[in-house]
Structures are given as structure tokens and as C-alpha cells.
Amino acid sequence: MNKHAKHIILNLVTAVAVTLFFFGCEDNSGAIQKFNQRNDGPSAEGEGVVLKYTDSGKVVATLKTPLIIEYGLADFPYEEFPDGVEVTFSDDNKKENYITSDYAIRYKRTNLIDLRQNVVLITSDSTRLDASQLFWDQKNKWVFTDKPYTLKFPDDSFNNGDFFDSSEDFKNFISLDNQSRMYVKERATATPNDSVQ
């Protein structure tokens, strides 16, 4: 074989190899990106974290935790607080309320917080709730549980039960299967000028 024929064969082999290389390679950038962004593990972790939540530029809640693990790439993103939380939040009258628990999960899309193990909620008027689990709907300012709880009011009223559904300030309170002692203020005696409607 002459030198010119070897050169043509070498060029043909090179062209075929390059063609096979390009056809053999497909766009795997999506798969590589998915691999780099696994959604079965945490996307971030933080120690000694203090989070401040604002509404219209005002701080409405402060959360402190020794450890936060964020699962931001999961199908239903959430934050886990395996070592517990301390939350201070302000009510509509700018009075502070407190919640602590040994474990918590915050679901980011719904703003629902699942507090577990030694949950204690103390409102600004000294109402105290103790429960093994409490769900807190931050958006609707609502708390509820289907676990045993004890609720003590400042006037020594109490409510113990296995289920309740209530506003954050306990003004609208529904409880089932419970024992309670409640004090009711008597209304002043009606005068002749009072009208009943």
C-alpha cells in the first residue's frame, strides 16, 4: 500500500471513530445535575441557628435551634430540627408567646410545623399547654393535636383531653373527650334601661 492510500484509510477510520463517538454520547447534563442534587438527603445543615421570620418588614417570630437539617430538594421540602426548637412569636397585640419542643419539622410549602416530644406553649397571658405533639399552622394562626394534652389558664381553669383544635390565643377552642374546670364570669344584673334583643 502506498503512502497516499494509508493516509486515506487513516482519515476514514478517524472520521468513523469521531462519528461513533458523537453518536455514542448523548446529552446527560440533566442526569448529571439530578445526580449532583440528590433529593434523598439533606441539601443543607446548620448548627446554632437563629431564624427570624418577618411579615411586612416586622419580625413576627424568632426560632432558635442547636441543629437544622434542610431537605429543600425533596418533593415536599421541609426543615428538620432533631435537637428541638425554641420559638418566640408575637400575637396581633405585639405580645410575646413561647413554644419549645424536643423535636420539630417545618413543612415549607404549607408553613405547618409539627412539634413533638415535651411540647410546651406559653401565651402572653400565661396560658400553658403541655402536649406530646402539637401541629402549628402559622399561616392561619391555628394549633391542634390528636394526642393527650393539658391546658392551664391563668385563672386556674384547666382542660385535659386527647384532642383539640384552637386559635393560637385559645379564644376559639374545640376539645373532645376531655375533663375540665372552667370559671365563668357572671354578668351584672340587668337594669330597667337594658333591652334584650
mmCIF file of N, CA and C in Angstrom, residues 26-74:
data_model
loop_
_atom_site.group_PDB
_atom_site.id
_atom_site.type_symbol
_atom_site.label_atom_id
_atom_site.label_comp_id
_atom_site.label_asym_id
_atom_site.label_seq_id
_atom_site.Cartn_x
_atom_site.Cartn_y
_atom_site.Cartn_z
ATOM 1 N N GLU A 26 -24.639 11.149 24.490
ATOM 2 C CA GLU A 26 -25.902 11.878 24.485
ATOM 3 C C GLU A 26 -25.834 12.950 25.548
ATOM 4 N N ASP A 27 -26.784 13.829 25.533
ATOM 5 C CA ASP A 27 -26.790 14.938 26.488
ATOM 6 C C ASP A 27 -27.202 14.412 27.855
ATOM 7 N N ASN A 28 -26.246 14.229 28.719
ATOM 8 C CA ASN A 28 -26.500 13.728 30.072
ATOM 9 C C ASN A 28 -26.449 14.840 31.112
ATOM 10 N N SER A 29 -26.494 16.089 30.697
ATOM 11 C CA SER A 29 -26.375 17.180 31.658
ATOM 12 C C SER A 29 -27.514 17.151 32.673
ATOM 13 N N GLY A 30 -28.742 16.782 32.231
ATOM 14 C CA GLY A 30 -29.873 16.682 33.166
ATOM 15 C C GLY A 30 -29.649 15.593 34.199
ATOM 16 N N ALA A 31 -29.146 14.437 33.757
ATOM 17 C CA ALA A 31 -28.878 13.333 34.676
ATOM 18 C C ALA A 31 -27.755 13.694 35.635
ATOM 19 N N ILE A 32 -26.743 14.374 35.133
ATOM 20 C CA ILE A 32 -25.626 14.784 35.990
ATOM 21 C C ILE A 32 -26.113 15.799 37.022
ATOM 22 N N GLN A 33 -26.936 16.732 36.587
ATOM 23 C CA GLN A 33 -27.468 17.725 37.514
ATOM 24 C C GLN A 33 -28.332 17.048 38.579
ATOM 25 N N LYS A 34 -29.169 16.077 38.152
ATOM 26 C CA LYS A 34 -30.000 15.352 39.126
ATOM 27 C C LYS A 34 -29.123 14.575 40.102
ATOM 28 N N PHE A 35 -28.052 13.994 39.597
ATOM 29 C CA PHE A 35 -27.157 13.243 40.474
ATOM 30 C C PHE A 35 -26.520 14.168 41.500
ATOM 31 N N ASN A 36 -26.114 15.347 41.061
ATOM 32 C CA ASN A 36 -25.496 16.306 41.974
ATOM 33 C C ASN A 36 -26.487 16.881 42.973
ATOM 34 N N GLN A 37 -27.774 16.886 42.639
ATOM 35 C CA GLN A 37 -28.803 17.429 43.514
ATOM 36 C C GLN A 37 -29.708 16.299 43.992
ATOM 37 N N ARG A 38 -29.150 15.368 44.706
ATOM 38 C CA ARG A 38 -29.941 14.250 45.221
ATOM 39 C C ARG A 38 -31.041 14.783 46.112
ATOM 40 N N ASN A 39 -32.210 14.192 46.011
ATOM 41 C CA ASN A 39 -33.308 14.657 46.853
ATOM 42 C C ASN A 39 -33.613 13.680 47.979
ATOM 43 N N ASP A 40 -32.765 12.669 48.152
ATOM 44 C CA ASP A 40 -32.988 11.726 49.242
ATOM 45 C C ASP A 40 -32.188 12.078 50.493
ATOM 46 N N GLY A 41 -31.392 13.101 50.413
ATOM 47 C CA GLY A 41 -30.590 13.511 51.563
ATOM 48 C C GLY A 41 -30.726 15.002 51.801
ATOM 49 N N PRO A 42 -30.111 15.492 52.865
ATOM 50 C CA PRO A 42 -30.220 16.922 53.167
ATOM 51 C C PRO A 42 -29.520 17.790 52.129
ATOM 52 N N SER A 43 -30.084 18.965 51.894
ATOM 53 C CA SER A 43 -29.453 19.915 50.985
ATOM 54 C C SER A 43 -28.613 20.925 51.758
ATOM 55 N N ALA A 44 -28.862 21.050 53.071
ATOM 56 C CA ALA A 44 -28.083 21.975 53.903
ATOM 57 C C ALA A 44 -28.245 21.599 55.366
ATOM 58 N N GLU A 45 -27.247 21.943 56.165
ATOM 59 C CA GLU A 45 -27.294 21.747 57.616
ATOM 60 C C GLU A 45 -26.704 22.983 58.280
ATOM 61 N N GLY A 46 -27.218 23.285 59.476
ATOM 62 C CA GLY A 46 -26.677 24.409 60.216
ATOM 63 C C GLY A 46 -26.706 24.139 61.704
ATOM 64 N N GLU A 47 -25.707 24.622 62.424
ATOM 65 C CA GLU A 47 -25.628 24.454 63.874
ATOM 66 C C GLU A 47 -25.725 25.814 64.550
ATOM 67 N N GLY A 48 -26.398 25.845 65.707
ATOM 68 C CA GLY A 48 -26.533 27.083 66.461
ATOM 69 C C GLY A 48 -27.256 28.159 65.667
ATOM 70 N N VAL A 49 -28.395 27.806 65.104
ATOM 71 C CA VAL A 49 -29.096 28.686 64.165
ATOM 72 C C VAL A 49 -30.153 29.534 64.881
ATOM 73 N N VAL A 50 -30.249 30.791 64.470
ATOM 74 C CA VAL A 50 -31.318 31.696 64.897
ATOM 75 C C VAL A 50 -31.980 32.213 63.619
ATOM 76 N N LEU A 51 -33.264 31.864 63.430
ATOM 77 C CA LEU A 51 -34.012 32.300 62.254
ATOM 78 C C LEU A 51 -35.020 33.361 62.676
ATOM 79 N N LYS A 52 -35.136 34.402 61.886
ATOM 80 C CA LYS A 52 -36.129 35.449 62.149
ATOM 81 C C LYS A 52 -37.109 35.458 60.989
ATOM 82 N N TYR A 53 -38.406 35.386 61.325
ATOM 83 C CA TYR A 53 -39.460 35.410 60.321
ATOM 84 C C TYR A 53 -40.102 36.790 60.347
ATOM 85 N N THR A 54 -40.263 37.373 59.157
ATOM 86 C CA THR A 54 -40.818 38.719 59.083
ATOM 87 C C THR A 54 -42.125 38.721 58.290
ATOM 88 N N ASP A 55 -42.934 39.711 58.569
ATOM 89 C CA ASP A 55 -44.159 39.965 57.824
ATOM 90 C C ASP A 55 -44.267 41.477 57.657
ATOM 91 N N SER A 56 -44.269 41.934 56.429
ATOM 92 C CA SER A 56 -44.315 43.365 56.112
ATOM 93 C C SER A 56 -43.168 44.129 56.793
ATOM 94 N N GLY A 57 -41.997 43.521 56.840
ATOM 95 C CA GLY A 57 -40.825 44.170 57.400
ATOM 96 C C GLY A 57 -40.697 44.076 58.905
ATOM 97 N N LYS A 58 -41.676 43.474 59.586
ATOM 98 C CA LYS A 58 -41.622 43.350 61.045
ATOM 99 C C LYS A 58 -41.296 41.912 61.426
ATOM 100 N N VAL A 59 -40.436 41.739 62.420
ATOM 101 C CA VAL A 59 -40.116 40.401 62.915
ATOM 102 C C VAL A 59 -41.325 39.887 63.696
ATOM 103 N N VAL A 60 -41.890 38.768 63.237
ATOM 104 C CA VAL A 60 -43.069 38.206 63.896
ATOM 105 C C VAL A 60 -42.735 36.937 64.674
ATOM 106 N N ALA A 61 -41.570 36.334 64.398
ATOM 107 C CA ALA A 61 -41.167 35.134 65.126
ATOM 108 C C ALA A 61 -39.656 34.973 65.059
ATOM 109 N N THR A 62 -39.096 34.419 66.134
ATOM 110 C CA THR A 62 -37.676 34.094 66.198
ATOM 111 C C THR A 62 -37.555 32.640 66.623
ATOM 112 N N LEU A 63 -36.826 31.862 65.843
ATOM 113 C CA LEU A 63 -36.643 30.443 66.128
ATOM 114 C C LEU A 63 -35.177 30.192 66.425
ATOM 115 N N LYS A 64 -34.905 29.511 67.532
ATOM 116 C CA LYS A 64 -33.537 29.123 67.896
ATOM 117 C C LYS A 64 -33.477 27.606 67.936
ATOM 118 N N THR A 65 -32.391 27.058 67.401
ATOM 119 C CA THR A 65 -32.214 25.612 67.401
ATOM 120 C C THR A 65 -30.727 25.263 67.389
ATOM 121 N N PRO A 66 -30.352 24.182 68.079
ATOM 122 C CA PRO A 66 -28.951 23.751 68.021
ATOM 123 C C PRO A 66 -28.581 23.178 66.651
ATOM 124 N N LEU A 67 -29.585 22.597 65.931
ATOM 125 C CA LEU A 67 -29.295 21.946 64.651
ATOM 126 C C LEU A 67 -30.512 22.011 63.747
ATOM 127 N N ILE A 68 -30.302 22.432 62.505
ATOM 128 C CA ILE A 68 -31.341 22.403 61.481
ATOM 129 C C ILE A 68 -30.805 21.615 60.293
ATOM 130 N N ILE A 69 -31.640 20.720 59.771
ATOM 131 C CA ILE A 69 -31.295 19.948 58.578
ATOM 132 C C ILE A 69 -32.372 20.252 57.542
ATOM 133 N N GLU A 70 -31.960 20.805 56.423
ATOM 134 C CA GLU A 70 -32.925 21.212 55.398
ATOM 135 C C GLU A 70 -32.966 20.191 54.271
ATOM 136 N N TYR A 71 -34.182 19.808 53.896
ATOM 137 C CA TYR A 71 -34.417 18.906 52.771
ATOM 138 C C TYR A 71 -35.142 19.724 51.700
ATOM 139 N N GLY A 72 -34.457 20.704 51.165
ATOM 140 C CA GLY A 72 -35.051 21.642 50.225
ATOM 141 C C GLY A 72 -35.274 21.074 48.839
ATOM 142 N N LEU A 73 -34.625 19.964 48.499
ATOM 143 C CA LEU A 73 -34.776 19.376 47.171
ATOM 144 C C LEU A 73 -35.744 18.199 47.168
ATOM 145 N N ALA A 74 -36.328 17.878 48.312
ATOM 146 C CA ALA A 74 -37.305 16.792 48.377
ATOM 147 C C ALA A 74 -38.563 17.199 47.624
#
